[in-house]
Coordinates of C-alpha atoms in Angstrom, one line a residue:
M1 CA 104.9 115.3 123.9
D2 CA 104.5 112.9 120.2
W3 CA 104.0 113.9 116.7
S4 CA 103.5 112.5 114.2
L5 CA 102.1 112.4 110.3
R6 CA 99.4 110.5 108.9
F7 CA 99.3 109.8 105.4
L8 CA 94.8 109.8 104.4
G9 CA 95.6 109.3 100.7
V10 CA 98.7 108.3 98.2
G11 CA 97.8 108.4 94.9
N12 CA 97.9 110.5 91.8
A13 CA 94.8 111.6 90.0
S14 CA 93.5 109.1 88.3
A15 CA 94.4 106.6 91.1
V16 CA 91.6 106.4 93.8
E17 CA 91.5 103.5 95.1
L18 CA 95.0 104.6 96.8
G19 CA 93.3 108.2 97.9
S20 CA 93.7 111.8 97.9
P21 CA 96.9 112.3 98.3
M22 CA 96.2 114.5 101.3
S23 CA 98.3 113.9 105.2
V24 CA 97.8 115.1 108.8
I25 CA 100.3 116.1 111.3
E26 CA 99.1 114.5 114.5
R27 CA 99.9 115.1 117.9
D28 CA 99.5 113.1 120.9
G29 CA 97.2 111.1 118.3
R30 CA 95.3 114.4 117.6
P31 CA 95.2 115.6 114.3
W32 CA 97.3 119.3 114.4
L33 CA 97.3 120.2 111.0
T34 CA 96.1 118.9 107.6
I35 CA 98.0 119.3 104.2
D36 CA 95.0 119.5 101.5
C37 CA 91.5 118.8 100.9
G38 CA 90.8 116.0 98.3
G39 CA 88.0 113.7 98.0
E40 CA 88.8 110.7 98.9
G41 CA 91.5 112.4 101.5
L42 CA 88.2 114.3 103.6
T43 CA 86.3 111.1 103.8
A44 CA 89.6 109.1 105.1
F45 CA 89.9 112.1 107.7
Q46 CA 86.2 112.2 109.0
T47 CA 86.8 107.6 109.1
H48 CA 89.3 107.5 111.5
Y49 CA 88.9 110.6 113.7
G50 CA 85.2 110.6 113.9
H51 CA 84.4 114.9 112.8
M52 CA 85.7 117.3 109.9
P53 CA 89.7 119.3 109.8
Q54 CA 89.3 122.3 111.9
A55 CA 92.9 123.6 110.3
L56 CA 93.9 123.2 107.0
F57 CA 97.2 124.4 105.1
V58 CA 96.8 124.0 101.1
T59 CA 99.4 123.8 98.5
H60 CA 97.6 123.8 95.7
V61 CA 94.2 123.8 93.3
H62 CA 94.7 120.7 91.7
L63 CA 91.5 118.8 92.5
D64 CA 92.3 116.2 93.9
H65 CA 94.2 118.5 96.5
V66 CA 90.5 120.6 96.9
A67 CA 87.7 118.7 95.9
G68 CA 86.6 118.7 99.6
F69 CA 86.4 121.8 100.0
E70 CA 82.4 121.9 99.2
R71 CA 81.5 119.2 101.7
L72 CA 83.5 120.9 103.9
F73 CA 81.9 124.6 103.6
V74 CA 79.0 122.7 104.3
D75 CA 79.3 120.9 107.1
T76 CA 80.9 123.7 108.8
F77 CA 78.6 127.0 107.9
F78 CA 76.0 125.0 109.5
N79 CA 77.5 124.1 112.5
A80 CA 77.2 127.4 114.7
Q81 CA 80.3 125.9 116.9
R82 CA 82.1 125.5 113.7
R83 CA 81.3 128.6 111.1
G84 CA 83.7 130.9 110.9
K85 CA 86.5 129.1 113.1
V86 CA 88.7 126.1 110.8
R87 CA 91.1 127.8 109.5
L88 CA 92.1 127.6 106.1
Y89 CA 96.3 129.0 105.8
V90 CA 97.1 129.5 101.9
P91 CA 100.1 130.9 100.3
A92 CA 99.3 134.5 99.5
P93 CA 99.8 133.8 95.6
V94 CA 97.4 130.2 95.3
V95 CA 94.5 132.8 97.6
P96 CA 93.3 134.1 93.6
L97 CA 93.4 130.1 92.2
L98 CA 91.2 129.3 95.3
H99 CA 88.9 131.6 95.3
K100 CA 88.4 130.7 91.4
R101 CA 88.1 127.4 92.0
I102 CA 86.6 126.4 94.9
G103 CA 84.8 129.6 96.2
D104 CA 83.3 131.7 93.4
Y105 CA 80.3 130.0 92.4
P106 CA 77.6 132.2 92.3
N107 CA 74.6 132.1 95.4
V108 CA 76.7 129.4 97.2
L109 CA 73.5 128.0 99.3
A110 CA 70.1 128.0 97.1
E111 CA 68.4 129.7 99.6
G112 CA 70.9 132.6 99.6
G113 CA 72.6 134.7 101.6
A114 CA 76.2 133.3 102.6
N115 CA 79.4 133.6 101.5
F116 CA 81.7 130.4 101.1
W117 CA 84.5 132.3 103.0
D118 CA 81.8 132.8 105.4
A119 CA 82.9 129.2 107.1
F120 CA 86.6 130.2 107.2
Q121 CA 89.3 131.5 109.0
L122 CA 91.5 132.6 105.9
I123 CA 94.5 133.2 106.8
V124 CA 96.8 134.1 104.3
V125 CA 100.3 132.9 104.1
G126 CA 103.9 133.9 102.7
D127 CA 106.7 132.8 104.0
A128 CA 105.8 131.1 107.3
F129 CA 102.9 131.0 109.6
W130 CA 101.9 130.5 113.0
H131 CA 99.2 127.4 114.1
E132 CA 98.6 126.6 117.3
G133 CA 102.2 127.9 118.7
V134 CA 104.8 126.6 116.1
R135 CA 106.3 128.6 113.4
L136 CA 105.8 126.8 109.8
E137 CA 107.6 127.5 106.2
V138 CA 106.6 127.4 102.8
F139 CA 108.5 126.9 99.8
P140 CA 107.4 127.1 95.9
A141 CA 107.6 124.0 94.2
R142 CA 108.0 122.8 90.6
H143 CA 104.7 122.1 89.6
H144 CA 102.0 123.0 86.6
W145 CA 103.2 126.6 86.0
P146 CA 105.4 129.0 88.9
E147 CA 103.8 130.3 91.4
T148 CA 101.1 127.7 91.7
A149 CA 102.3 125.6 93.8
Y150 CA 104.0 124.8 97.4
G151 CA 105.4 123.5 99.6
L152 CA 105.3 122.8 104.0
R153 CA 108.1 122.4 106.0
L154 CA 107.6 121.4 110.2
K155 CA 111.5 121.7 111.0
G156 CA 113.1 119.2 112.5
A157 CA 110.5 117.2 111.7
L158 CA 108.7 117.4 108.7
T159 CA 109.6 118.5 105.2
W160 CA 105.7 117.7 102.8
S161 CA 107.3 119.0 99.1
G162 CA 103.9 118.8 97.7
D163 CA 103.0 118.0 94.2
T164 CA 106.4 118.8 92.2
R165 CA 109.3 118.1 90.2
P166 CA 112.7 117.4 92.0
I167 CA 113.7 120.7 93.8
P168 CA 117.4 120.1 95.7
E169 CA 117.6 123.7 95.6
M170 CA 114.6 123.9 98.2
L171 CA 114.9 120.1 100.0
A172 CA 118.8 122.1 100.5
R173 CA 117.1 124.8 103.0
F174 CA 114.2 123.2 104.0
A175 CA 115.4 119.9 104.5
D176 CA 118.2 120.6 106.0
D177 CA 117.4 119.5 109.5
N178 CA 117.0 116.1 109.6
E179 CA 113.7 116.1 108.6
L180 CA 111.8 113.2 107.4
I181 CA 110.6 114.2 104.0
A182 CA 107.3 113.2 102.1
H183 CA 108.2 113.4 98.3
D184 CA 105.9 113.4 94.6
C185 CA 107.6 110.6 92.9
G186 CA 105.7 108.2 90.4
L187 CA 107.8 105.3 88.5
H188 CA 107.7 107.8 85.5
G189 CA 107.6 111.5 85.6
N190 CA 106.6 114.2 83.7
P191 CA 106.6 117.8 83.4
S192 CA 105.2 118.7 86.5
H193 CA 105.8 115.2 88.6
T194 CA 108.6 113.8 89.8
G195 CA 109.9 110.5 88.5
V196 CA 111.8 107.9 90.1
E197 CA 114.8 108.5 87.8
D198 CA 114.4 112.0 88.3
L199 CA 114.3 111.4 92.0
E200 CA 117.4 108.7 91.9
R201 CA 119.2 111.1 89.5
E202 CA 118.8 114.7 91.5
Y203 CA 119.0 114.1 95.4
S204 CA 121.5 112.6 97.3
A205 CA 121.7 109.2 98.5
E206 CA 121.6 111.0 102.1
L207 CA 118.6 112.7 100.6
Q208 CA 116.7 109.8 100.0
A209 CA 117.6 108.0 102.6
R210 CA 115.2 110.1 104.8
M211 CA 112.3 109.8 102.1
M212 CA 109.2 108.2 102.1
L213 CA 107.4 108.6 98.2
Y214 CA 103.4 109.6 98.0
H215 CA 101.9 110.6 94.7
Y216 CA 102.3 107.4 92.9
A217 CA 99.8 105.3 89.8
S218 CA 98.5 102.2 91.7
V219 CA 99.4 99.3 93.8
A220 CA 102.1 97.7 91.7
D221 CA 103.5 101.1 90.9
G222 CA 104.2 101.7 94.8
D223 CA 105.6 98.1 94.9
A224 CA 108.0 98.1 91.8
L225 CA 109.4 102.0 93.9
R226 CA 109.3 99.8 96.9
A227 CA 112.4 97.5 94.3
R228 CA 114.0 100.0 94.0
G229 CA 115.1 100.2 97.6
H230 CA 113.0 103.3 98.6
R231 CA 110.6 103.5 101.2
V232 CA 106.8 104.1 100.3
A233 CA 103.4 105.6 101.9
R234 CA 100.6 103.6 102.0
P235 CA 96.8 104.2 102.8
G236 CA 96.3 104.8 106.2
E237 CA 99.7 104.9 107.3
C238 CA 101.4 107.0 110.1
V239 CA 105.1 107.1 111.0
P240 CA 106.4 108.8 114.2
L241 CA 107.7 112.0 113.4
A242 CA 111.1 113.6 115.6
T243 CA 110.1 116.7 118.4
P244 CA 110.2 119.6 116.0
T245 CA 113.6 121.9 116.3
A246 CA 110.6 125.1 115.2
M247 CA 110.0 128.0 117.6
Q248 CA 107.8 127.3 119.1
V249 CA 105.7 130.1 122.0
A250 CA 103.1 128.8 125.0

């Protein structure tokens, strides 16, 4: 069984040409779990796979990560085979924020008779959850405001930082099994995001060697990060993952 990570987009909220910072964990070449639902990212998903996502994990609710949900709702609600079956794994503190951001529009269909959540199977998660028999872990990130943003770990294969400042204390625990680390990093940092100098200061050389950087501002910034010796993801790039060591059941 082969595992991989496909970067649907790698840009920050202003870098439309780089796509929404969104990815897909693939198993045997097929989408297994999608991370976030940005507008450009959802388009990239549909273009590549020819259909909409069936299972998604939501890191946080800034619009470059959730703007695709209105379109996903329409596609899912009006498809009898998918309605109520598209899984949304959402960290518990993020659920009310997600509802306020995308689910609470009055009378979601002009014709009436529908609630936003009718389209989905909402699965509220804590420190870990199971998806198709595999256990994934969830951890807090440092982004914008406490308890609003989270990262994801598929043990032994992938640690996805989500939008974050450096979190060495989290990666010491949630990236200790030789995982590929997909990490938020731009050329310049700010109070919500990691800059390359922050990254180089806060993380060991061993951790940096396992990182692929995303959420940068431009093609030129991506080239500048590469010039400093970092591995930087490109839109549409697919990278192999190690076989997960996460707990699994049949």
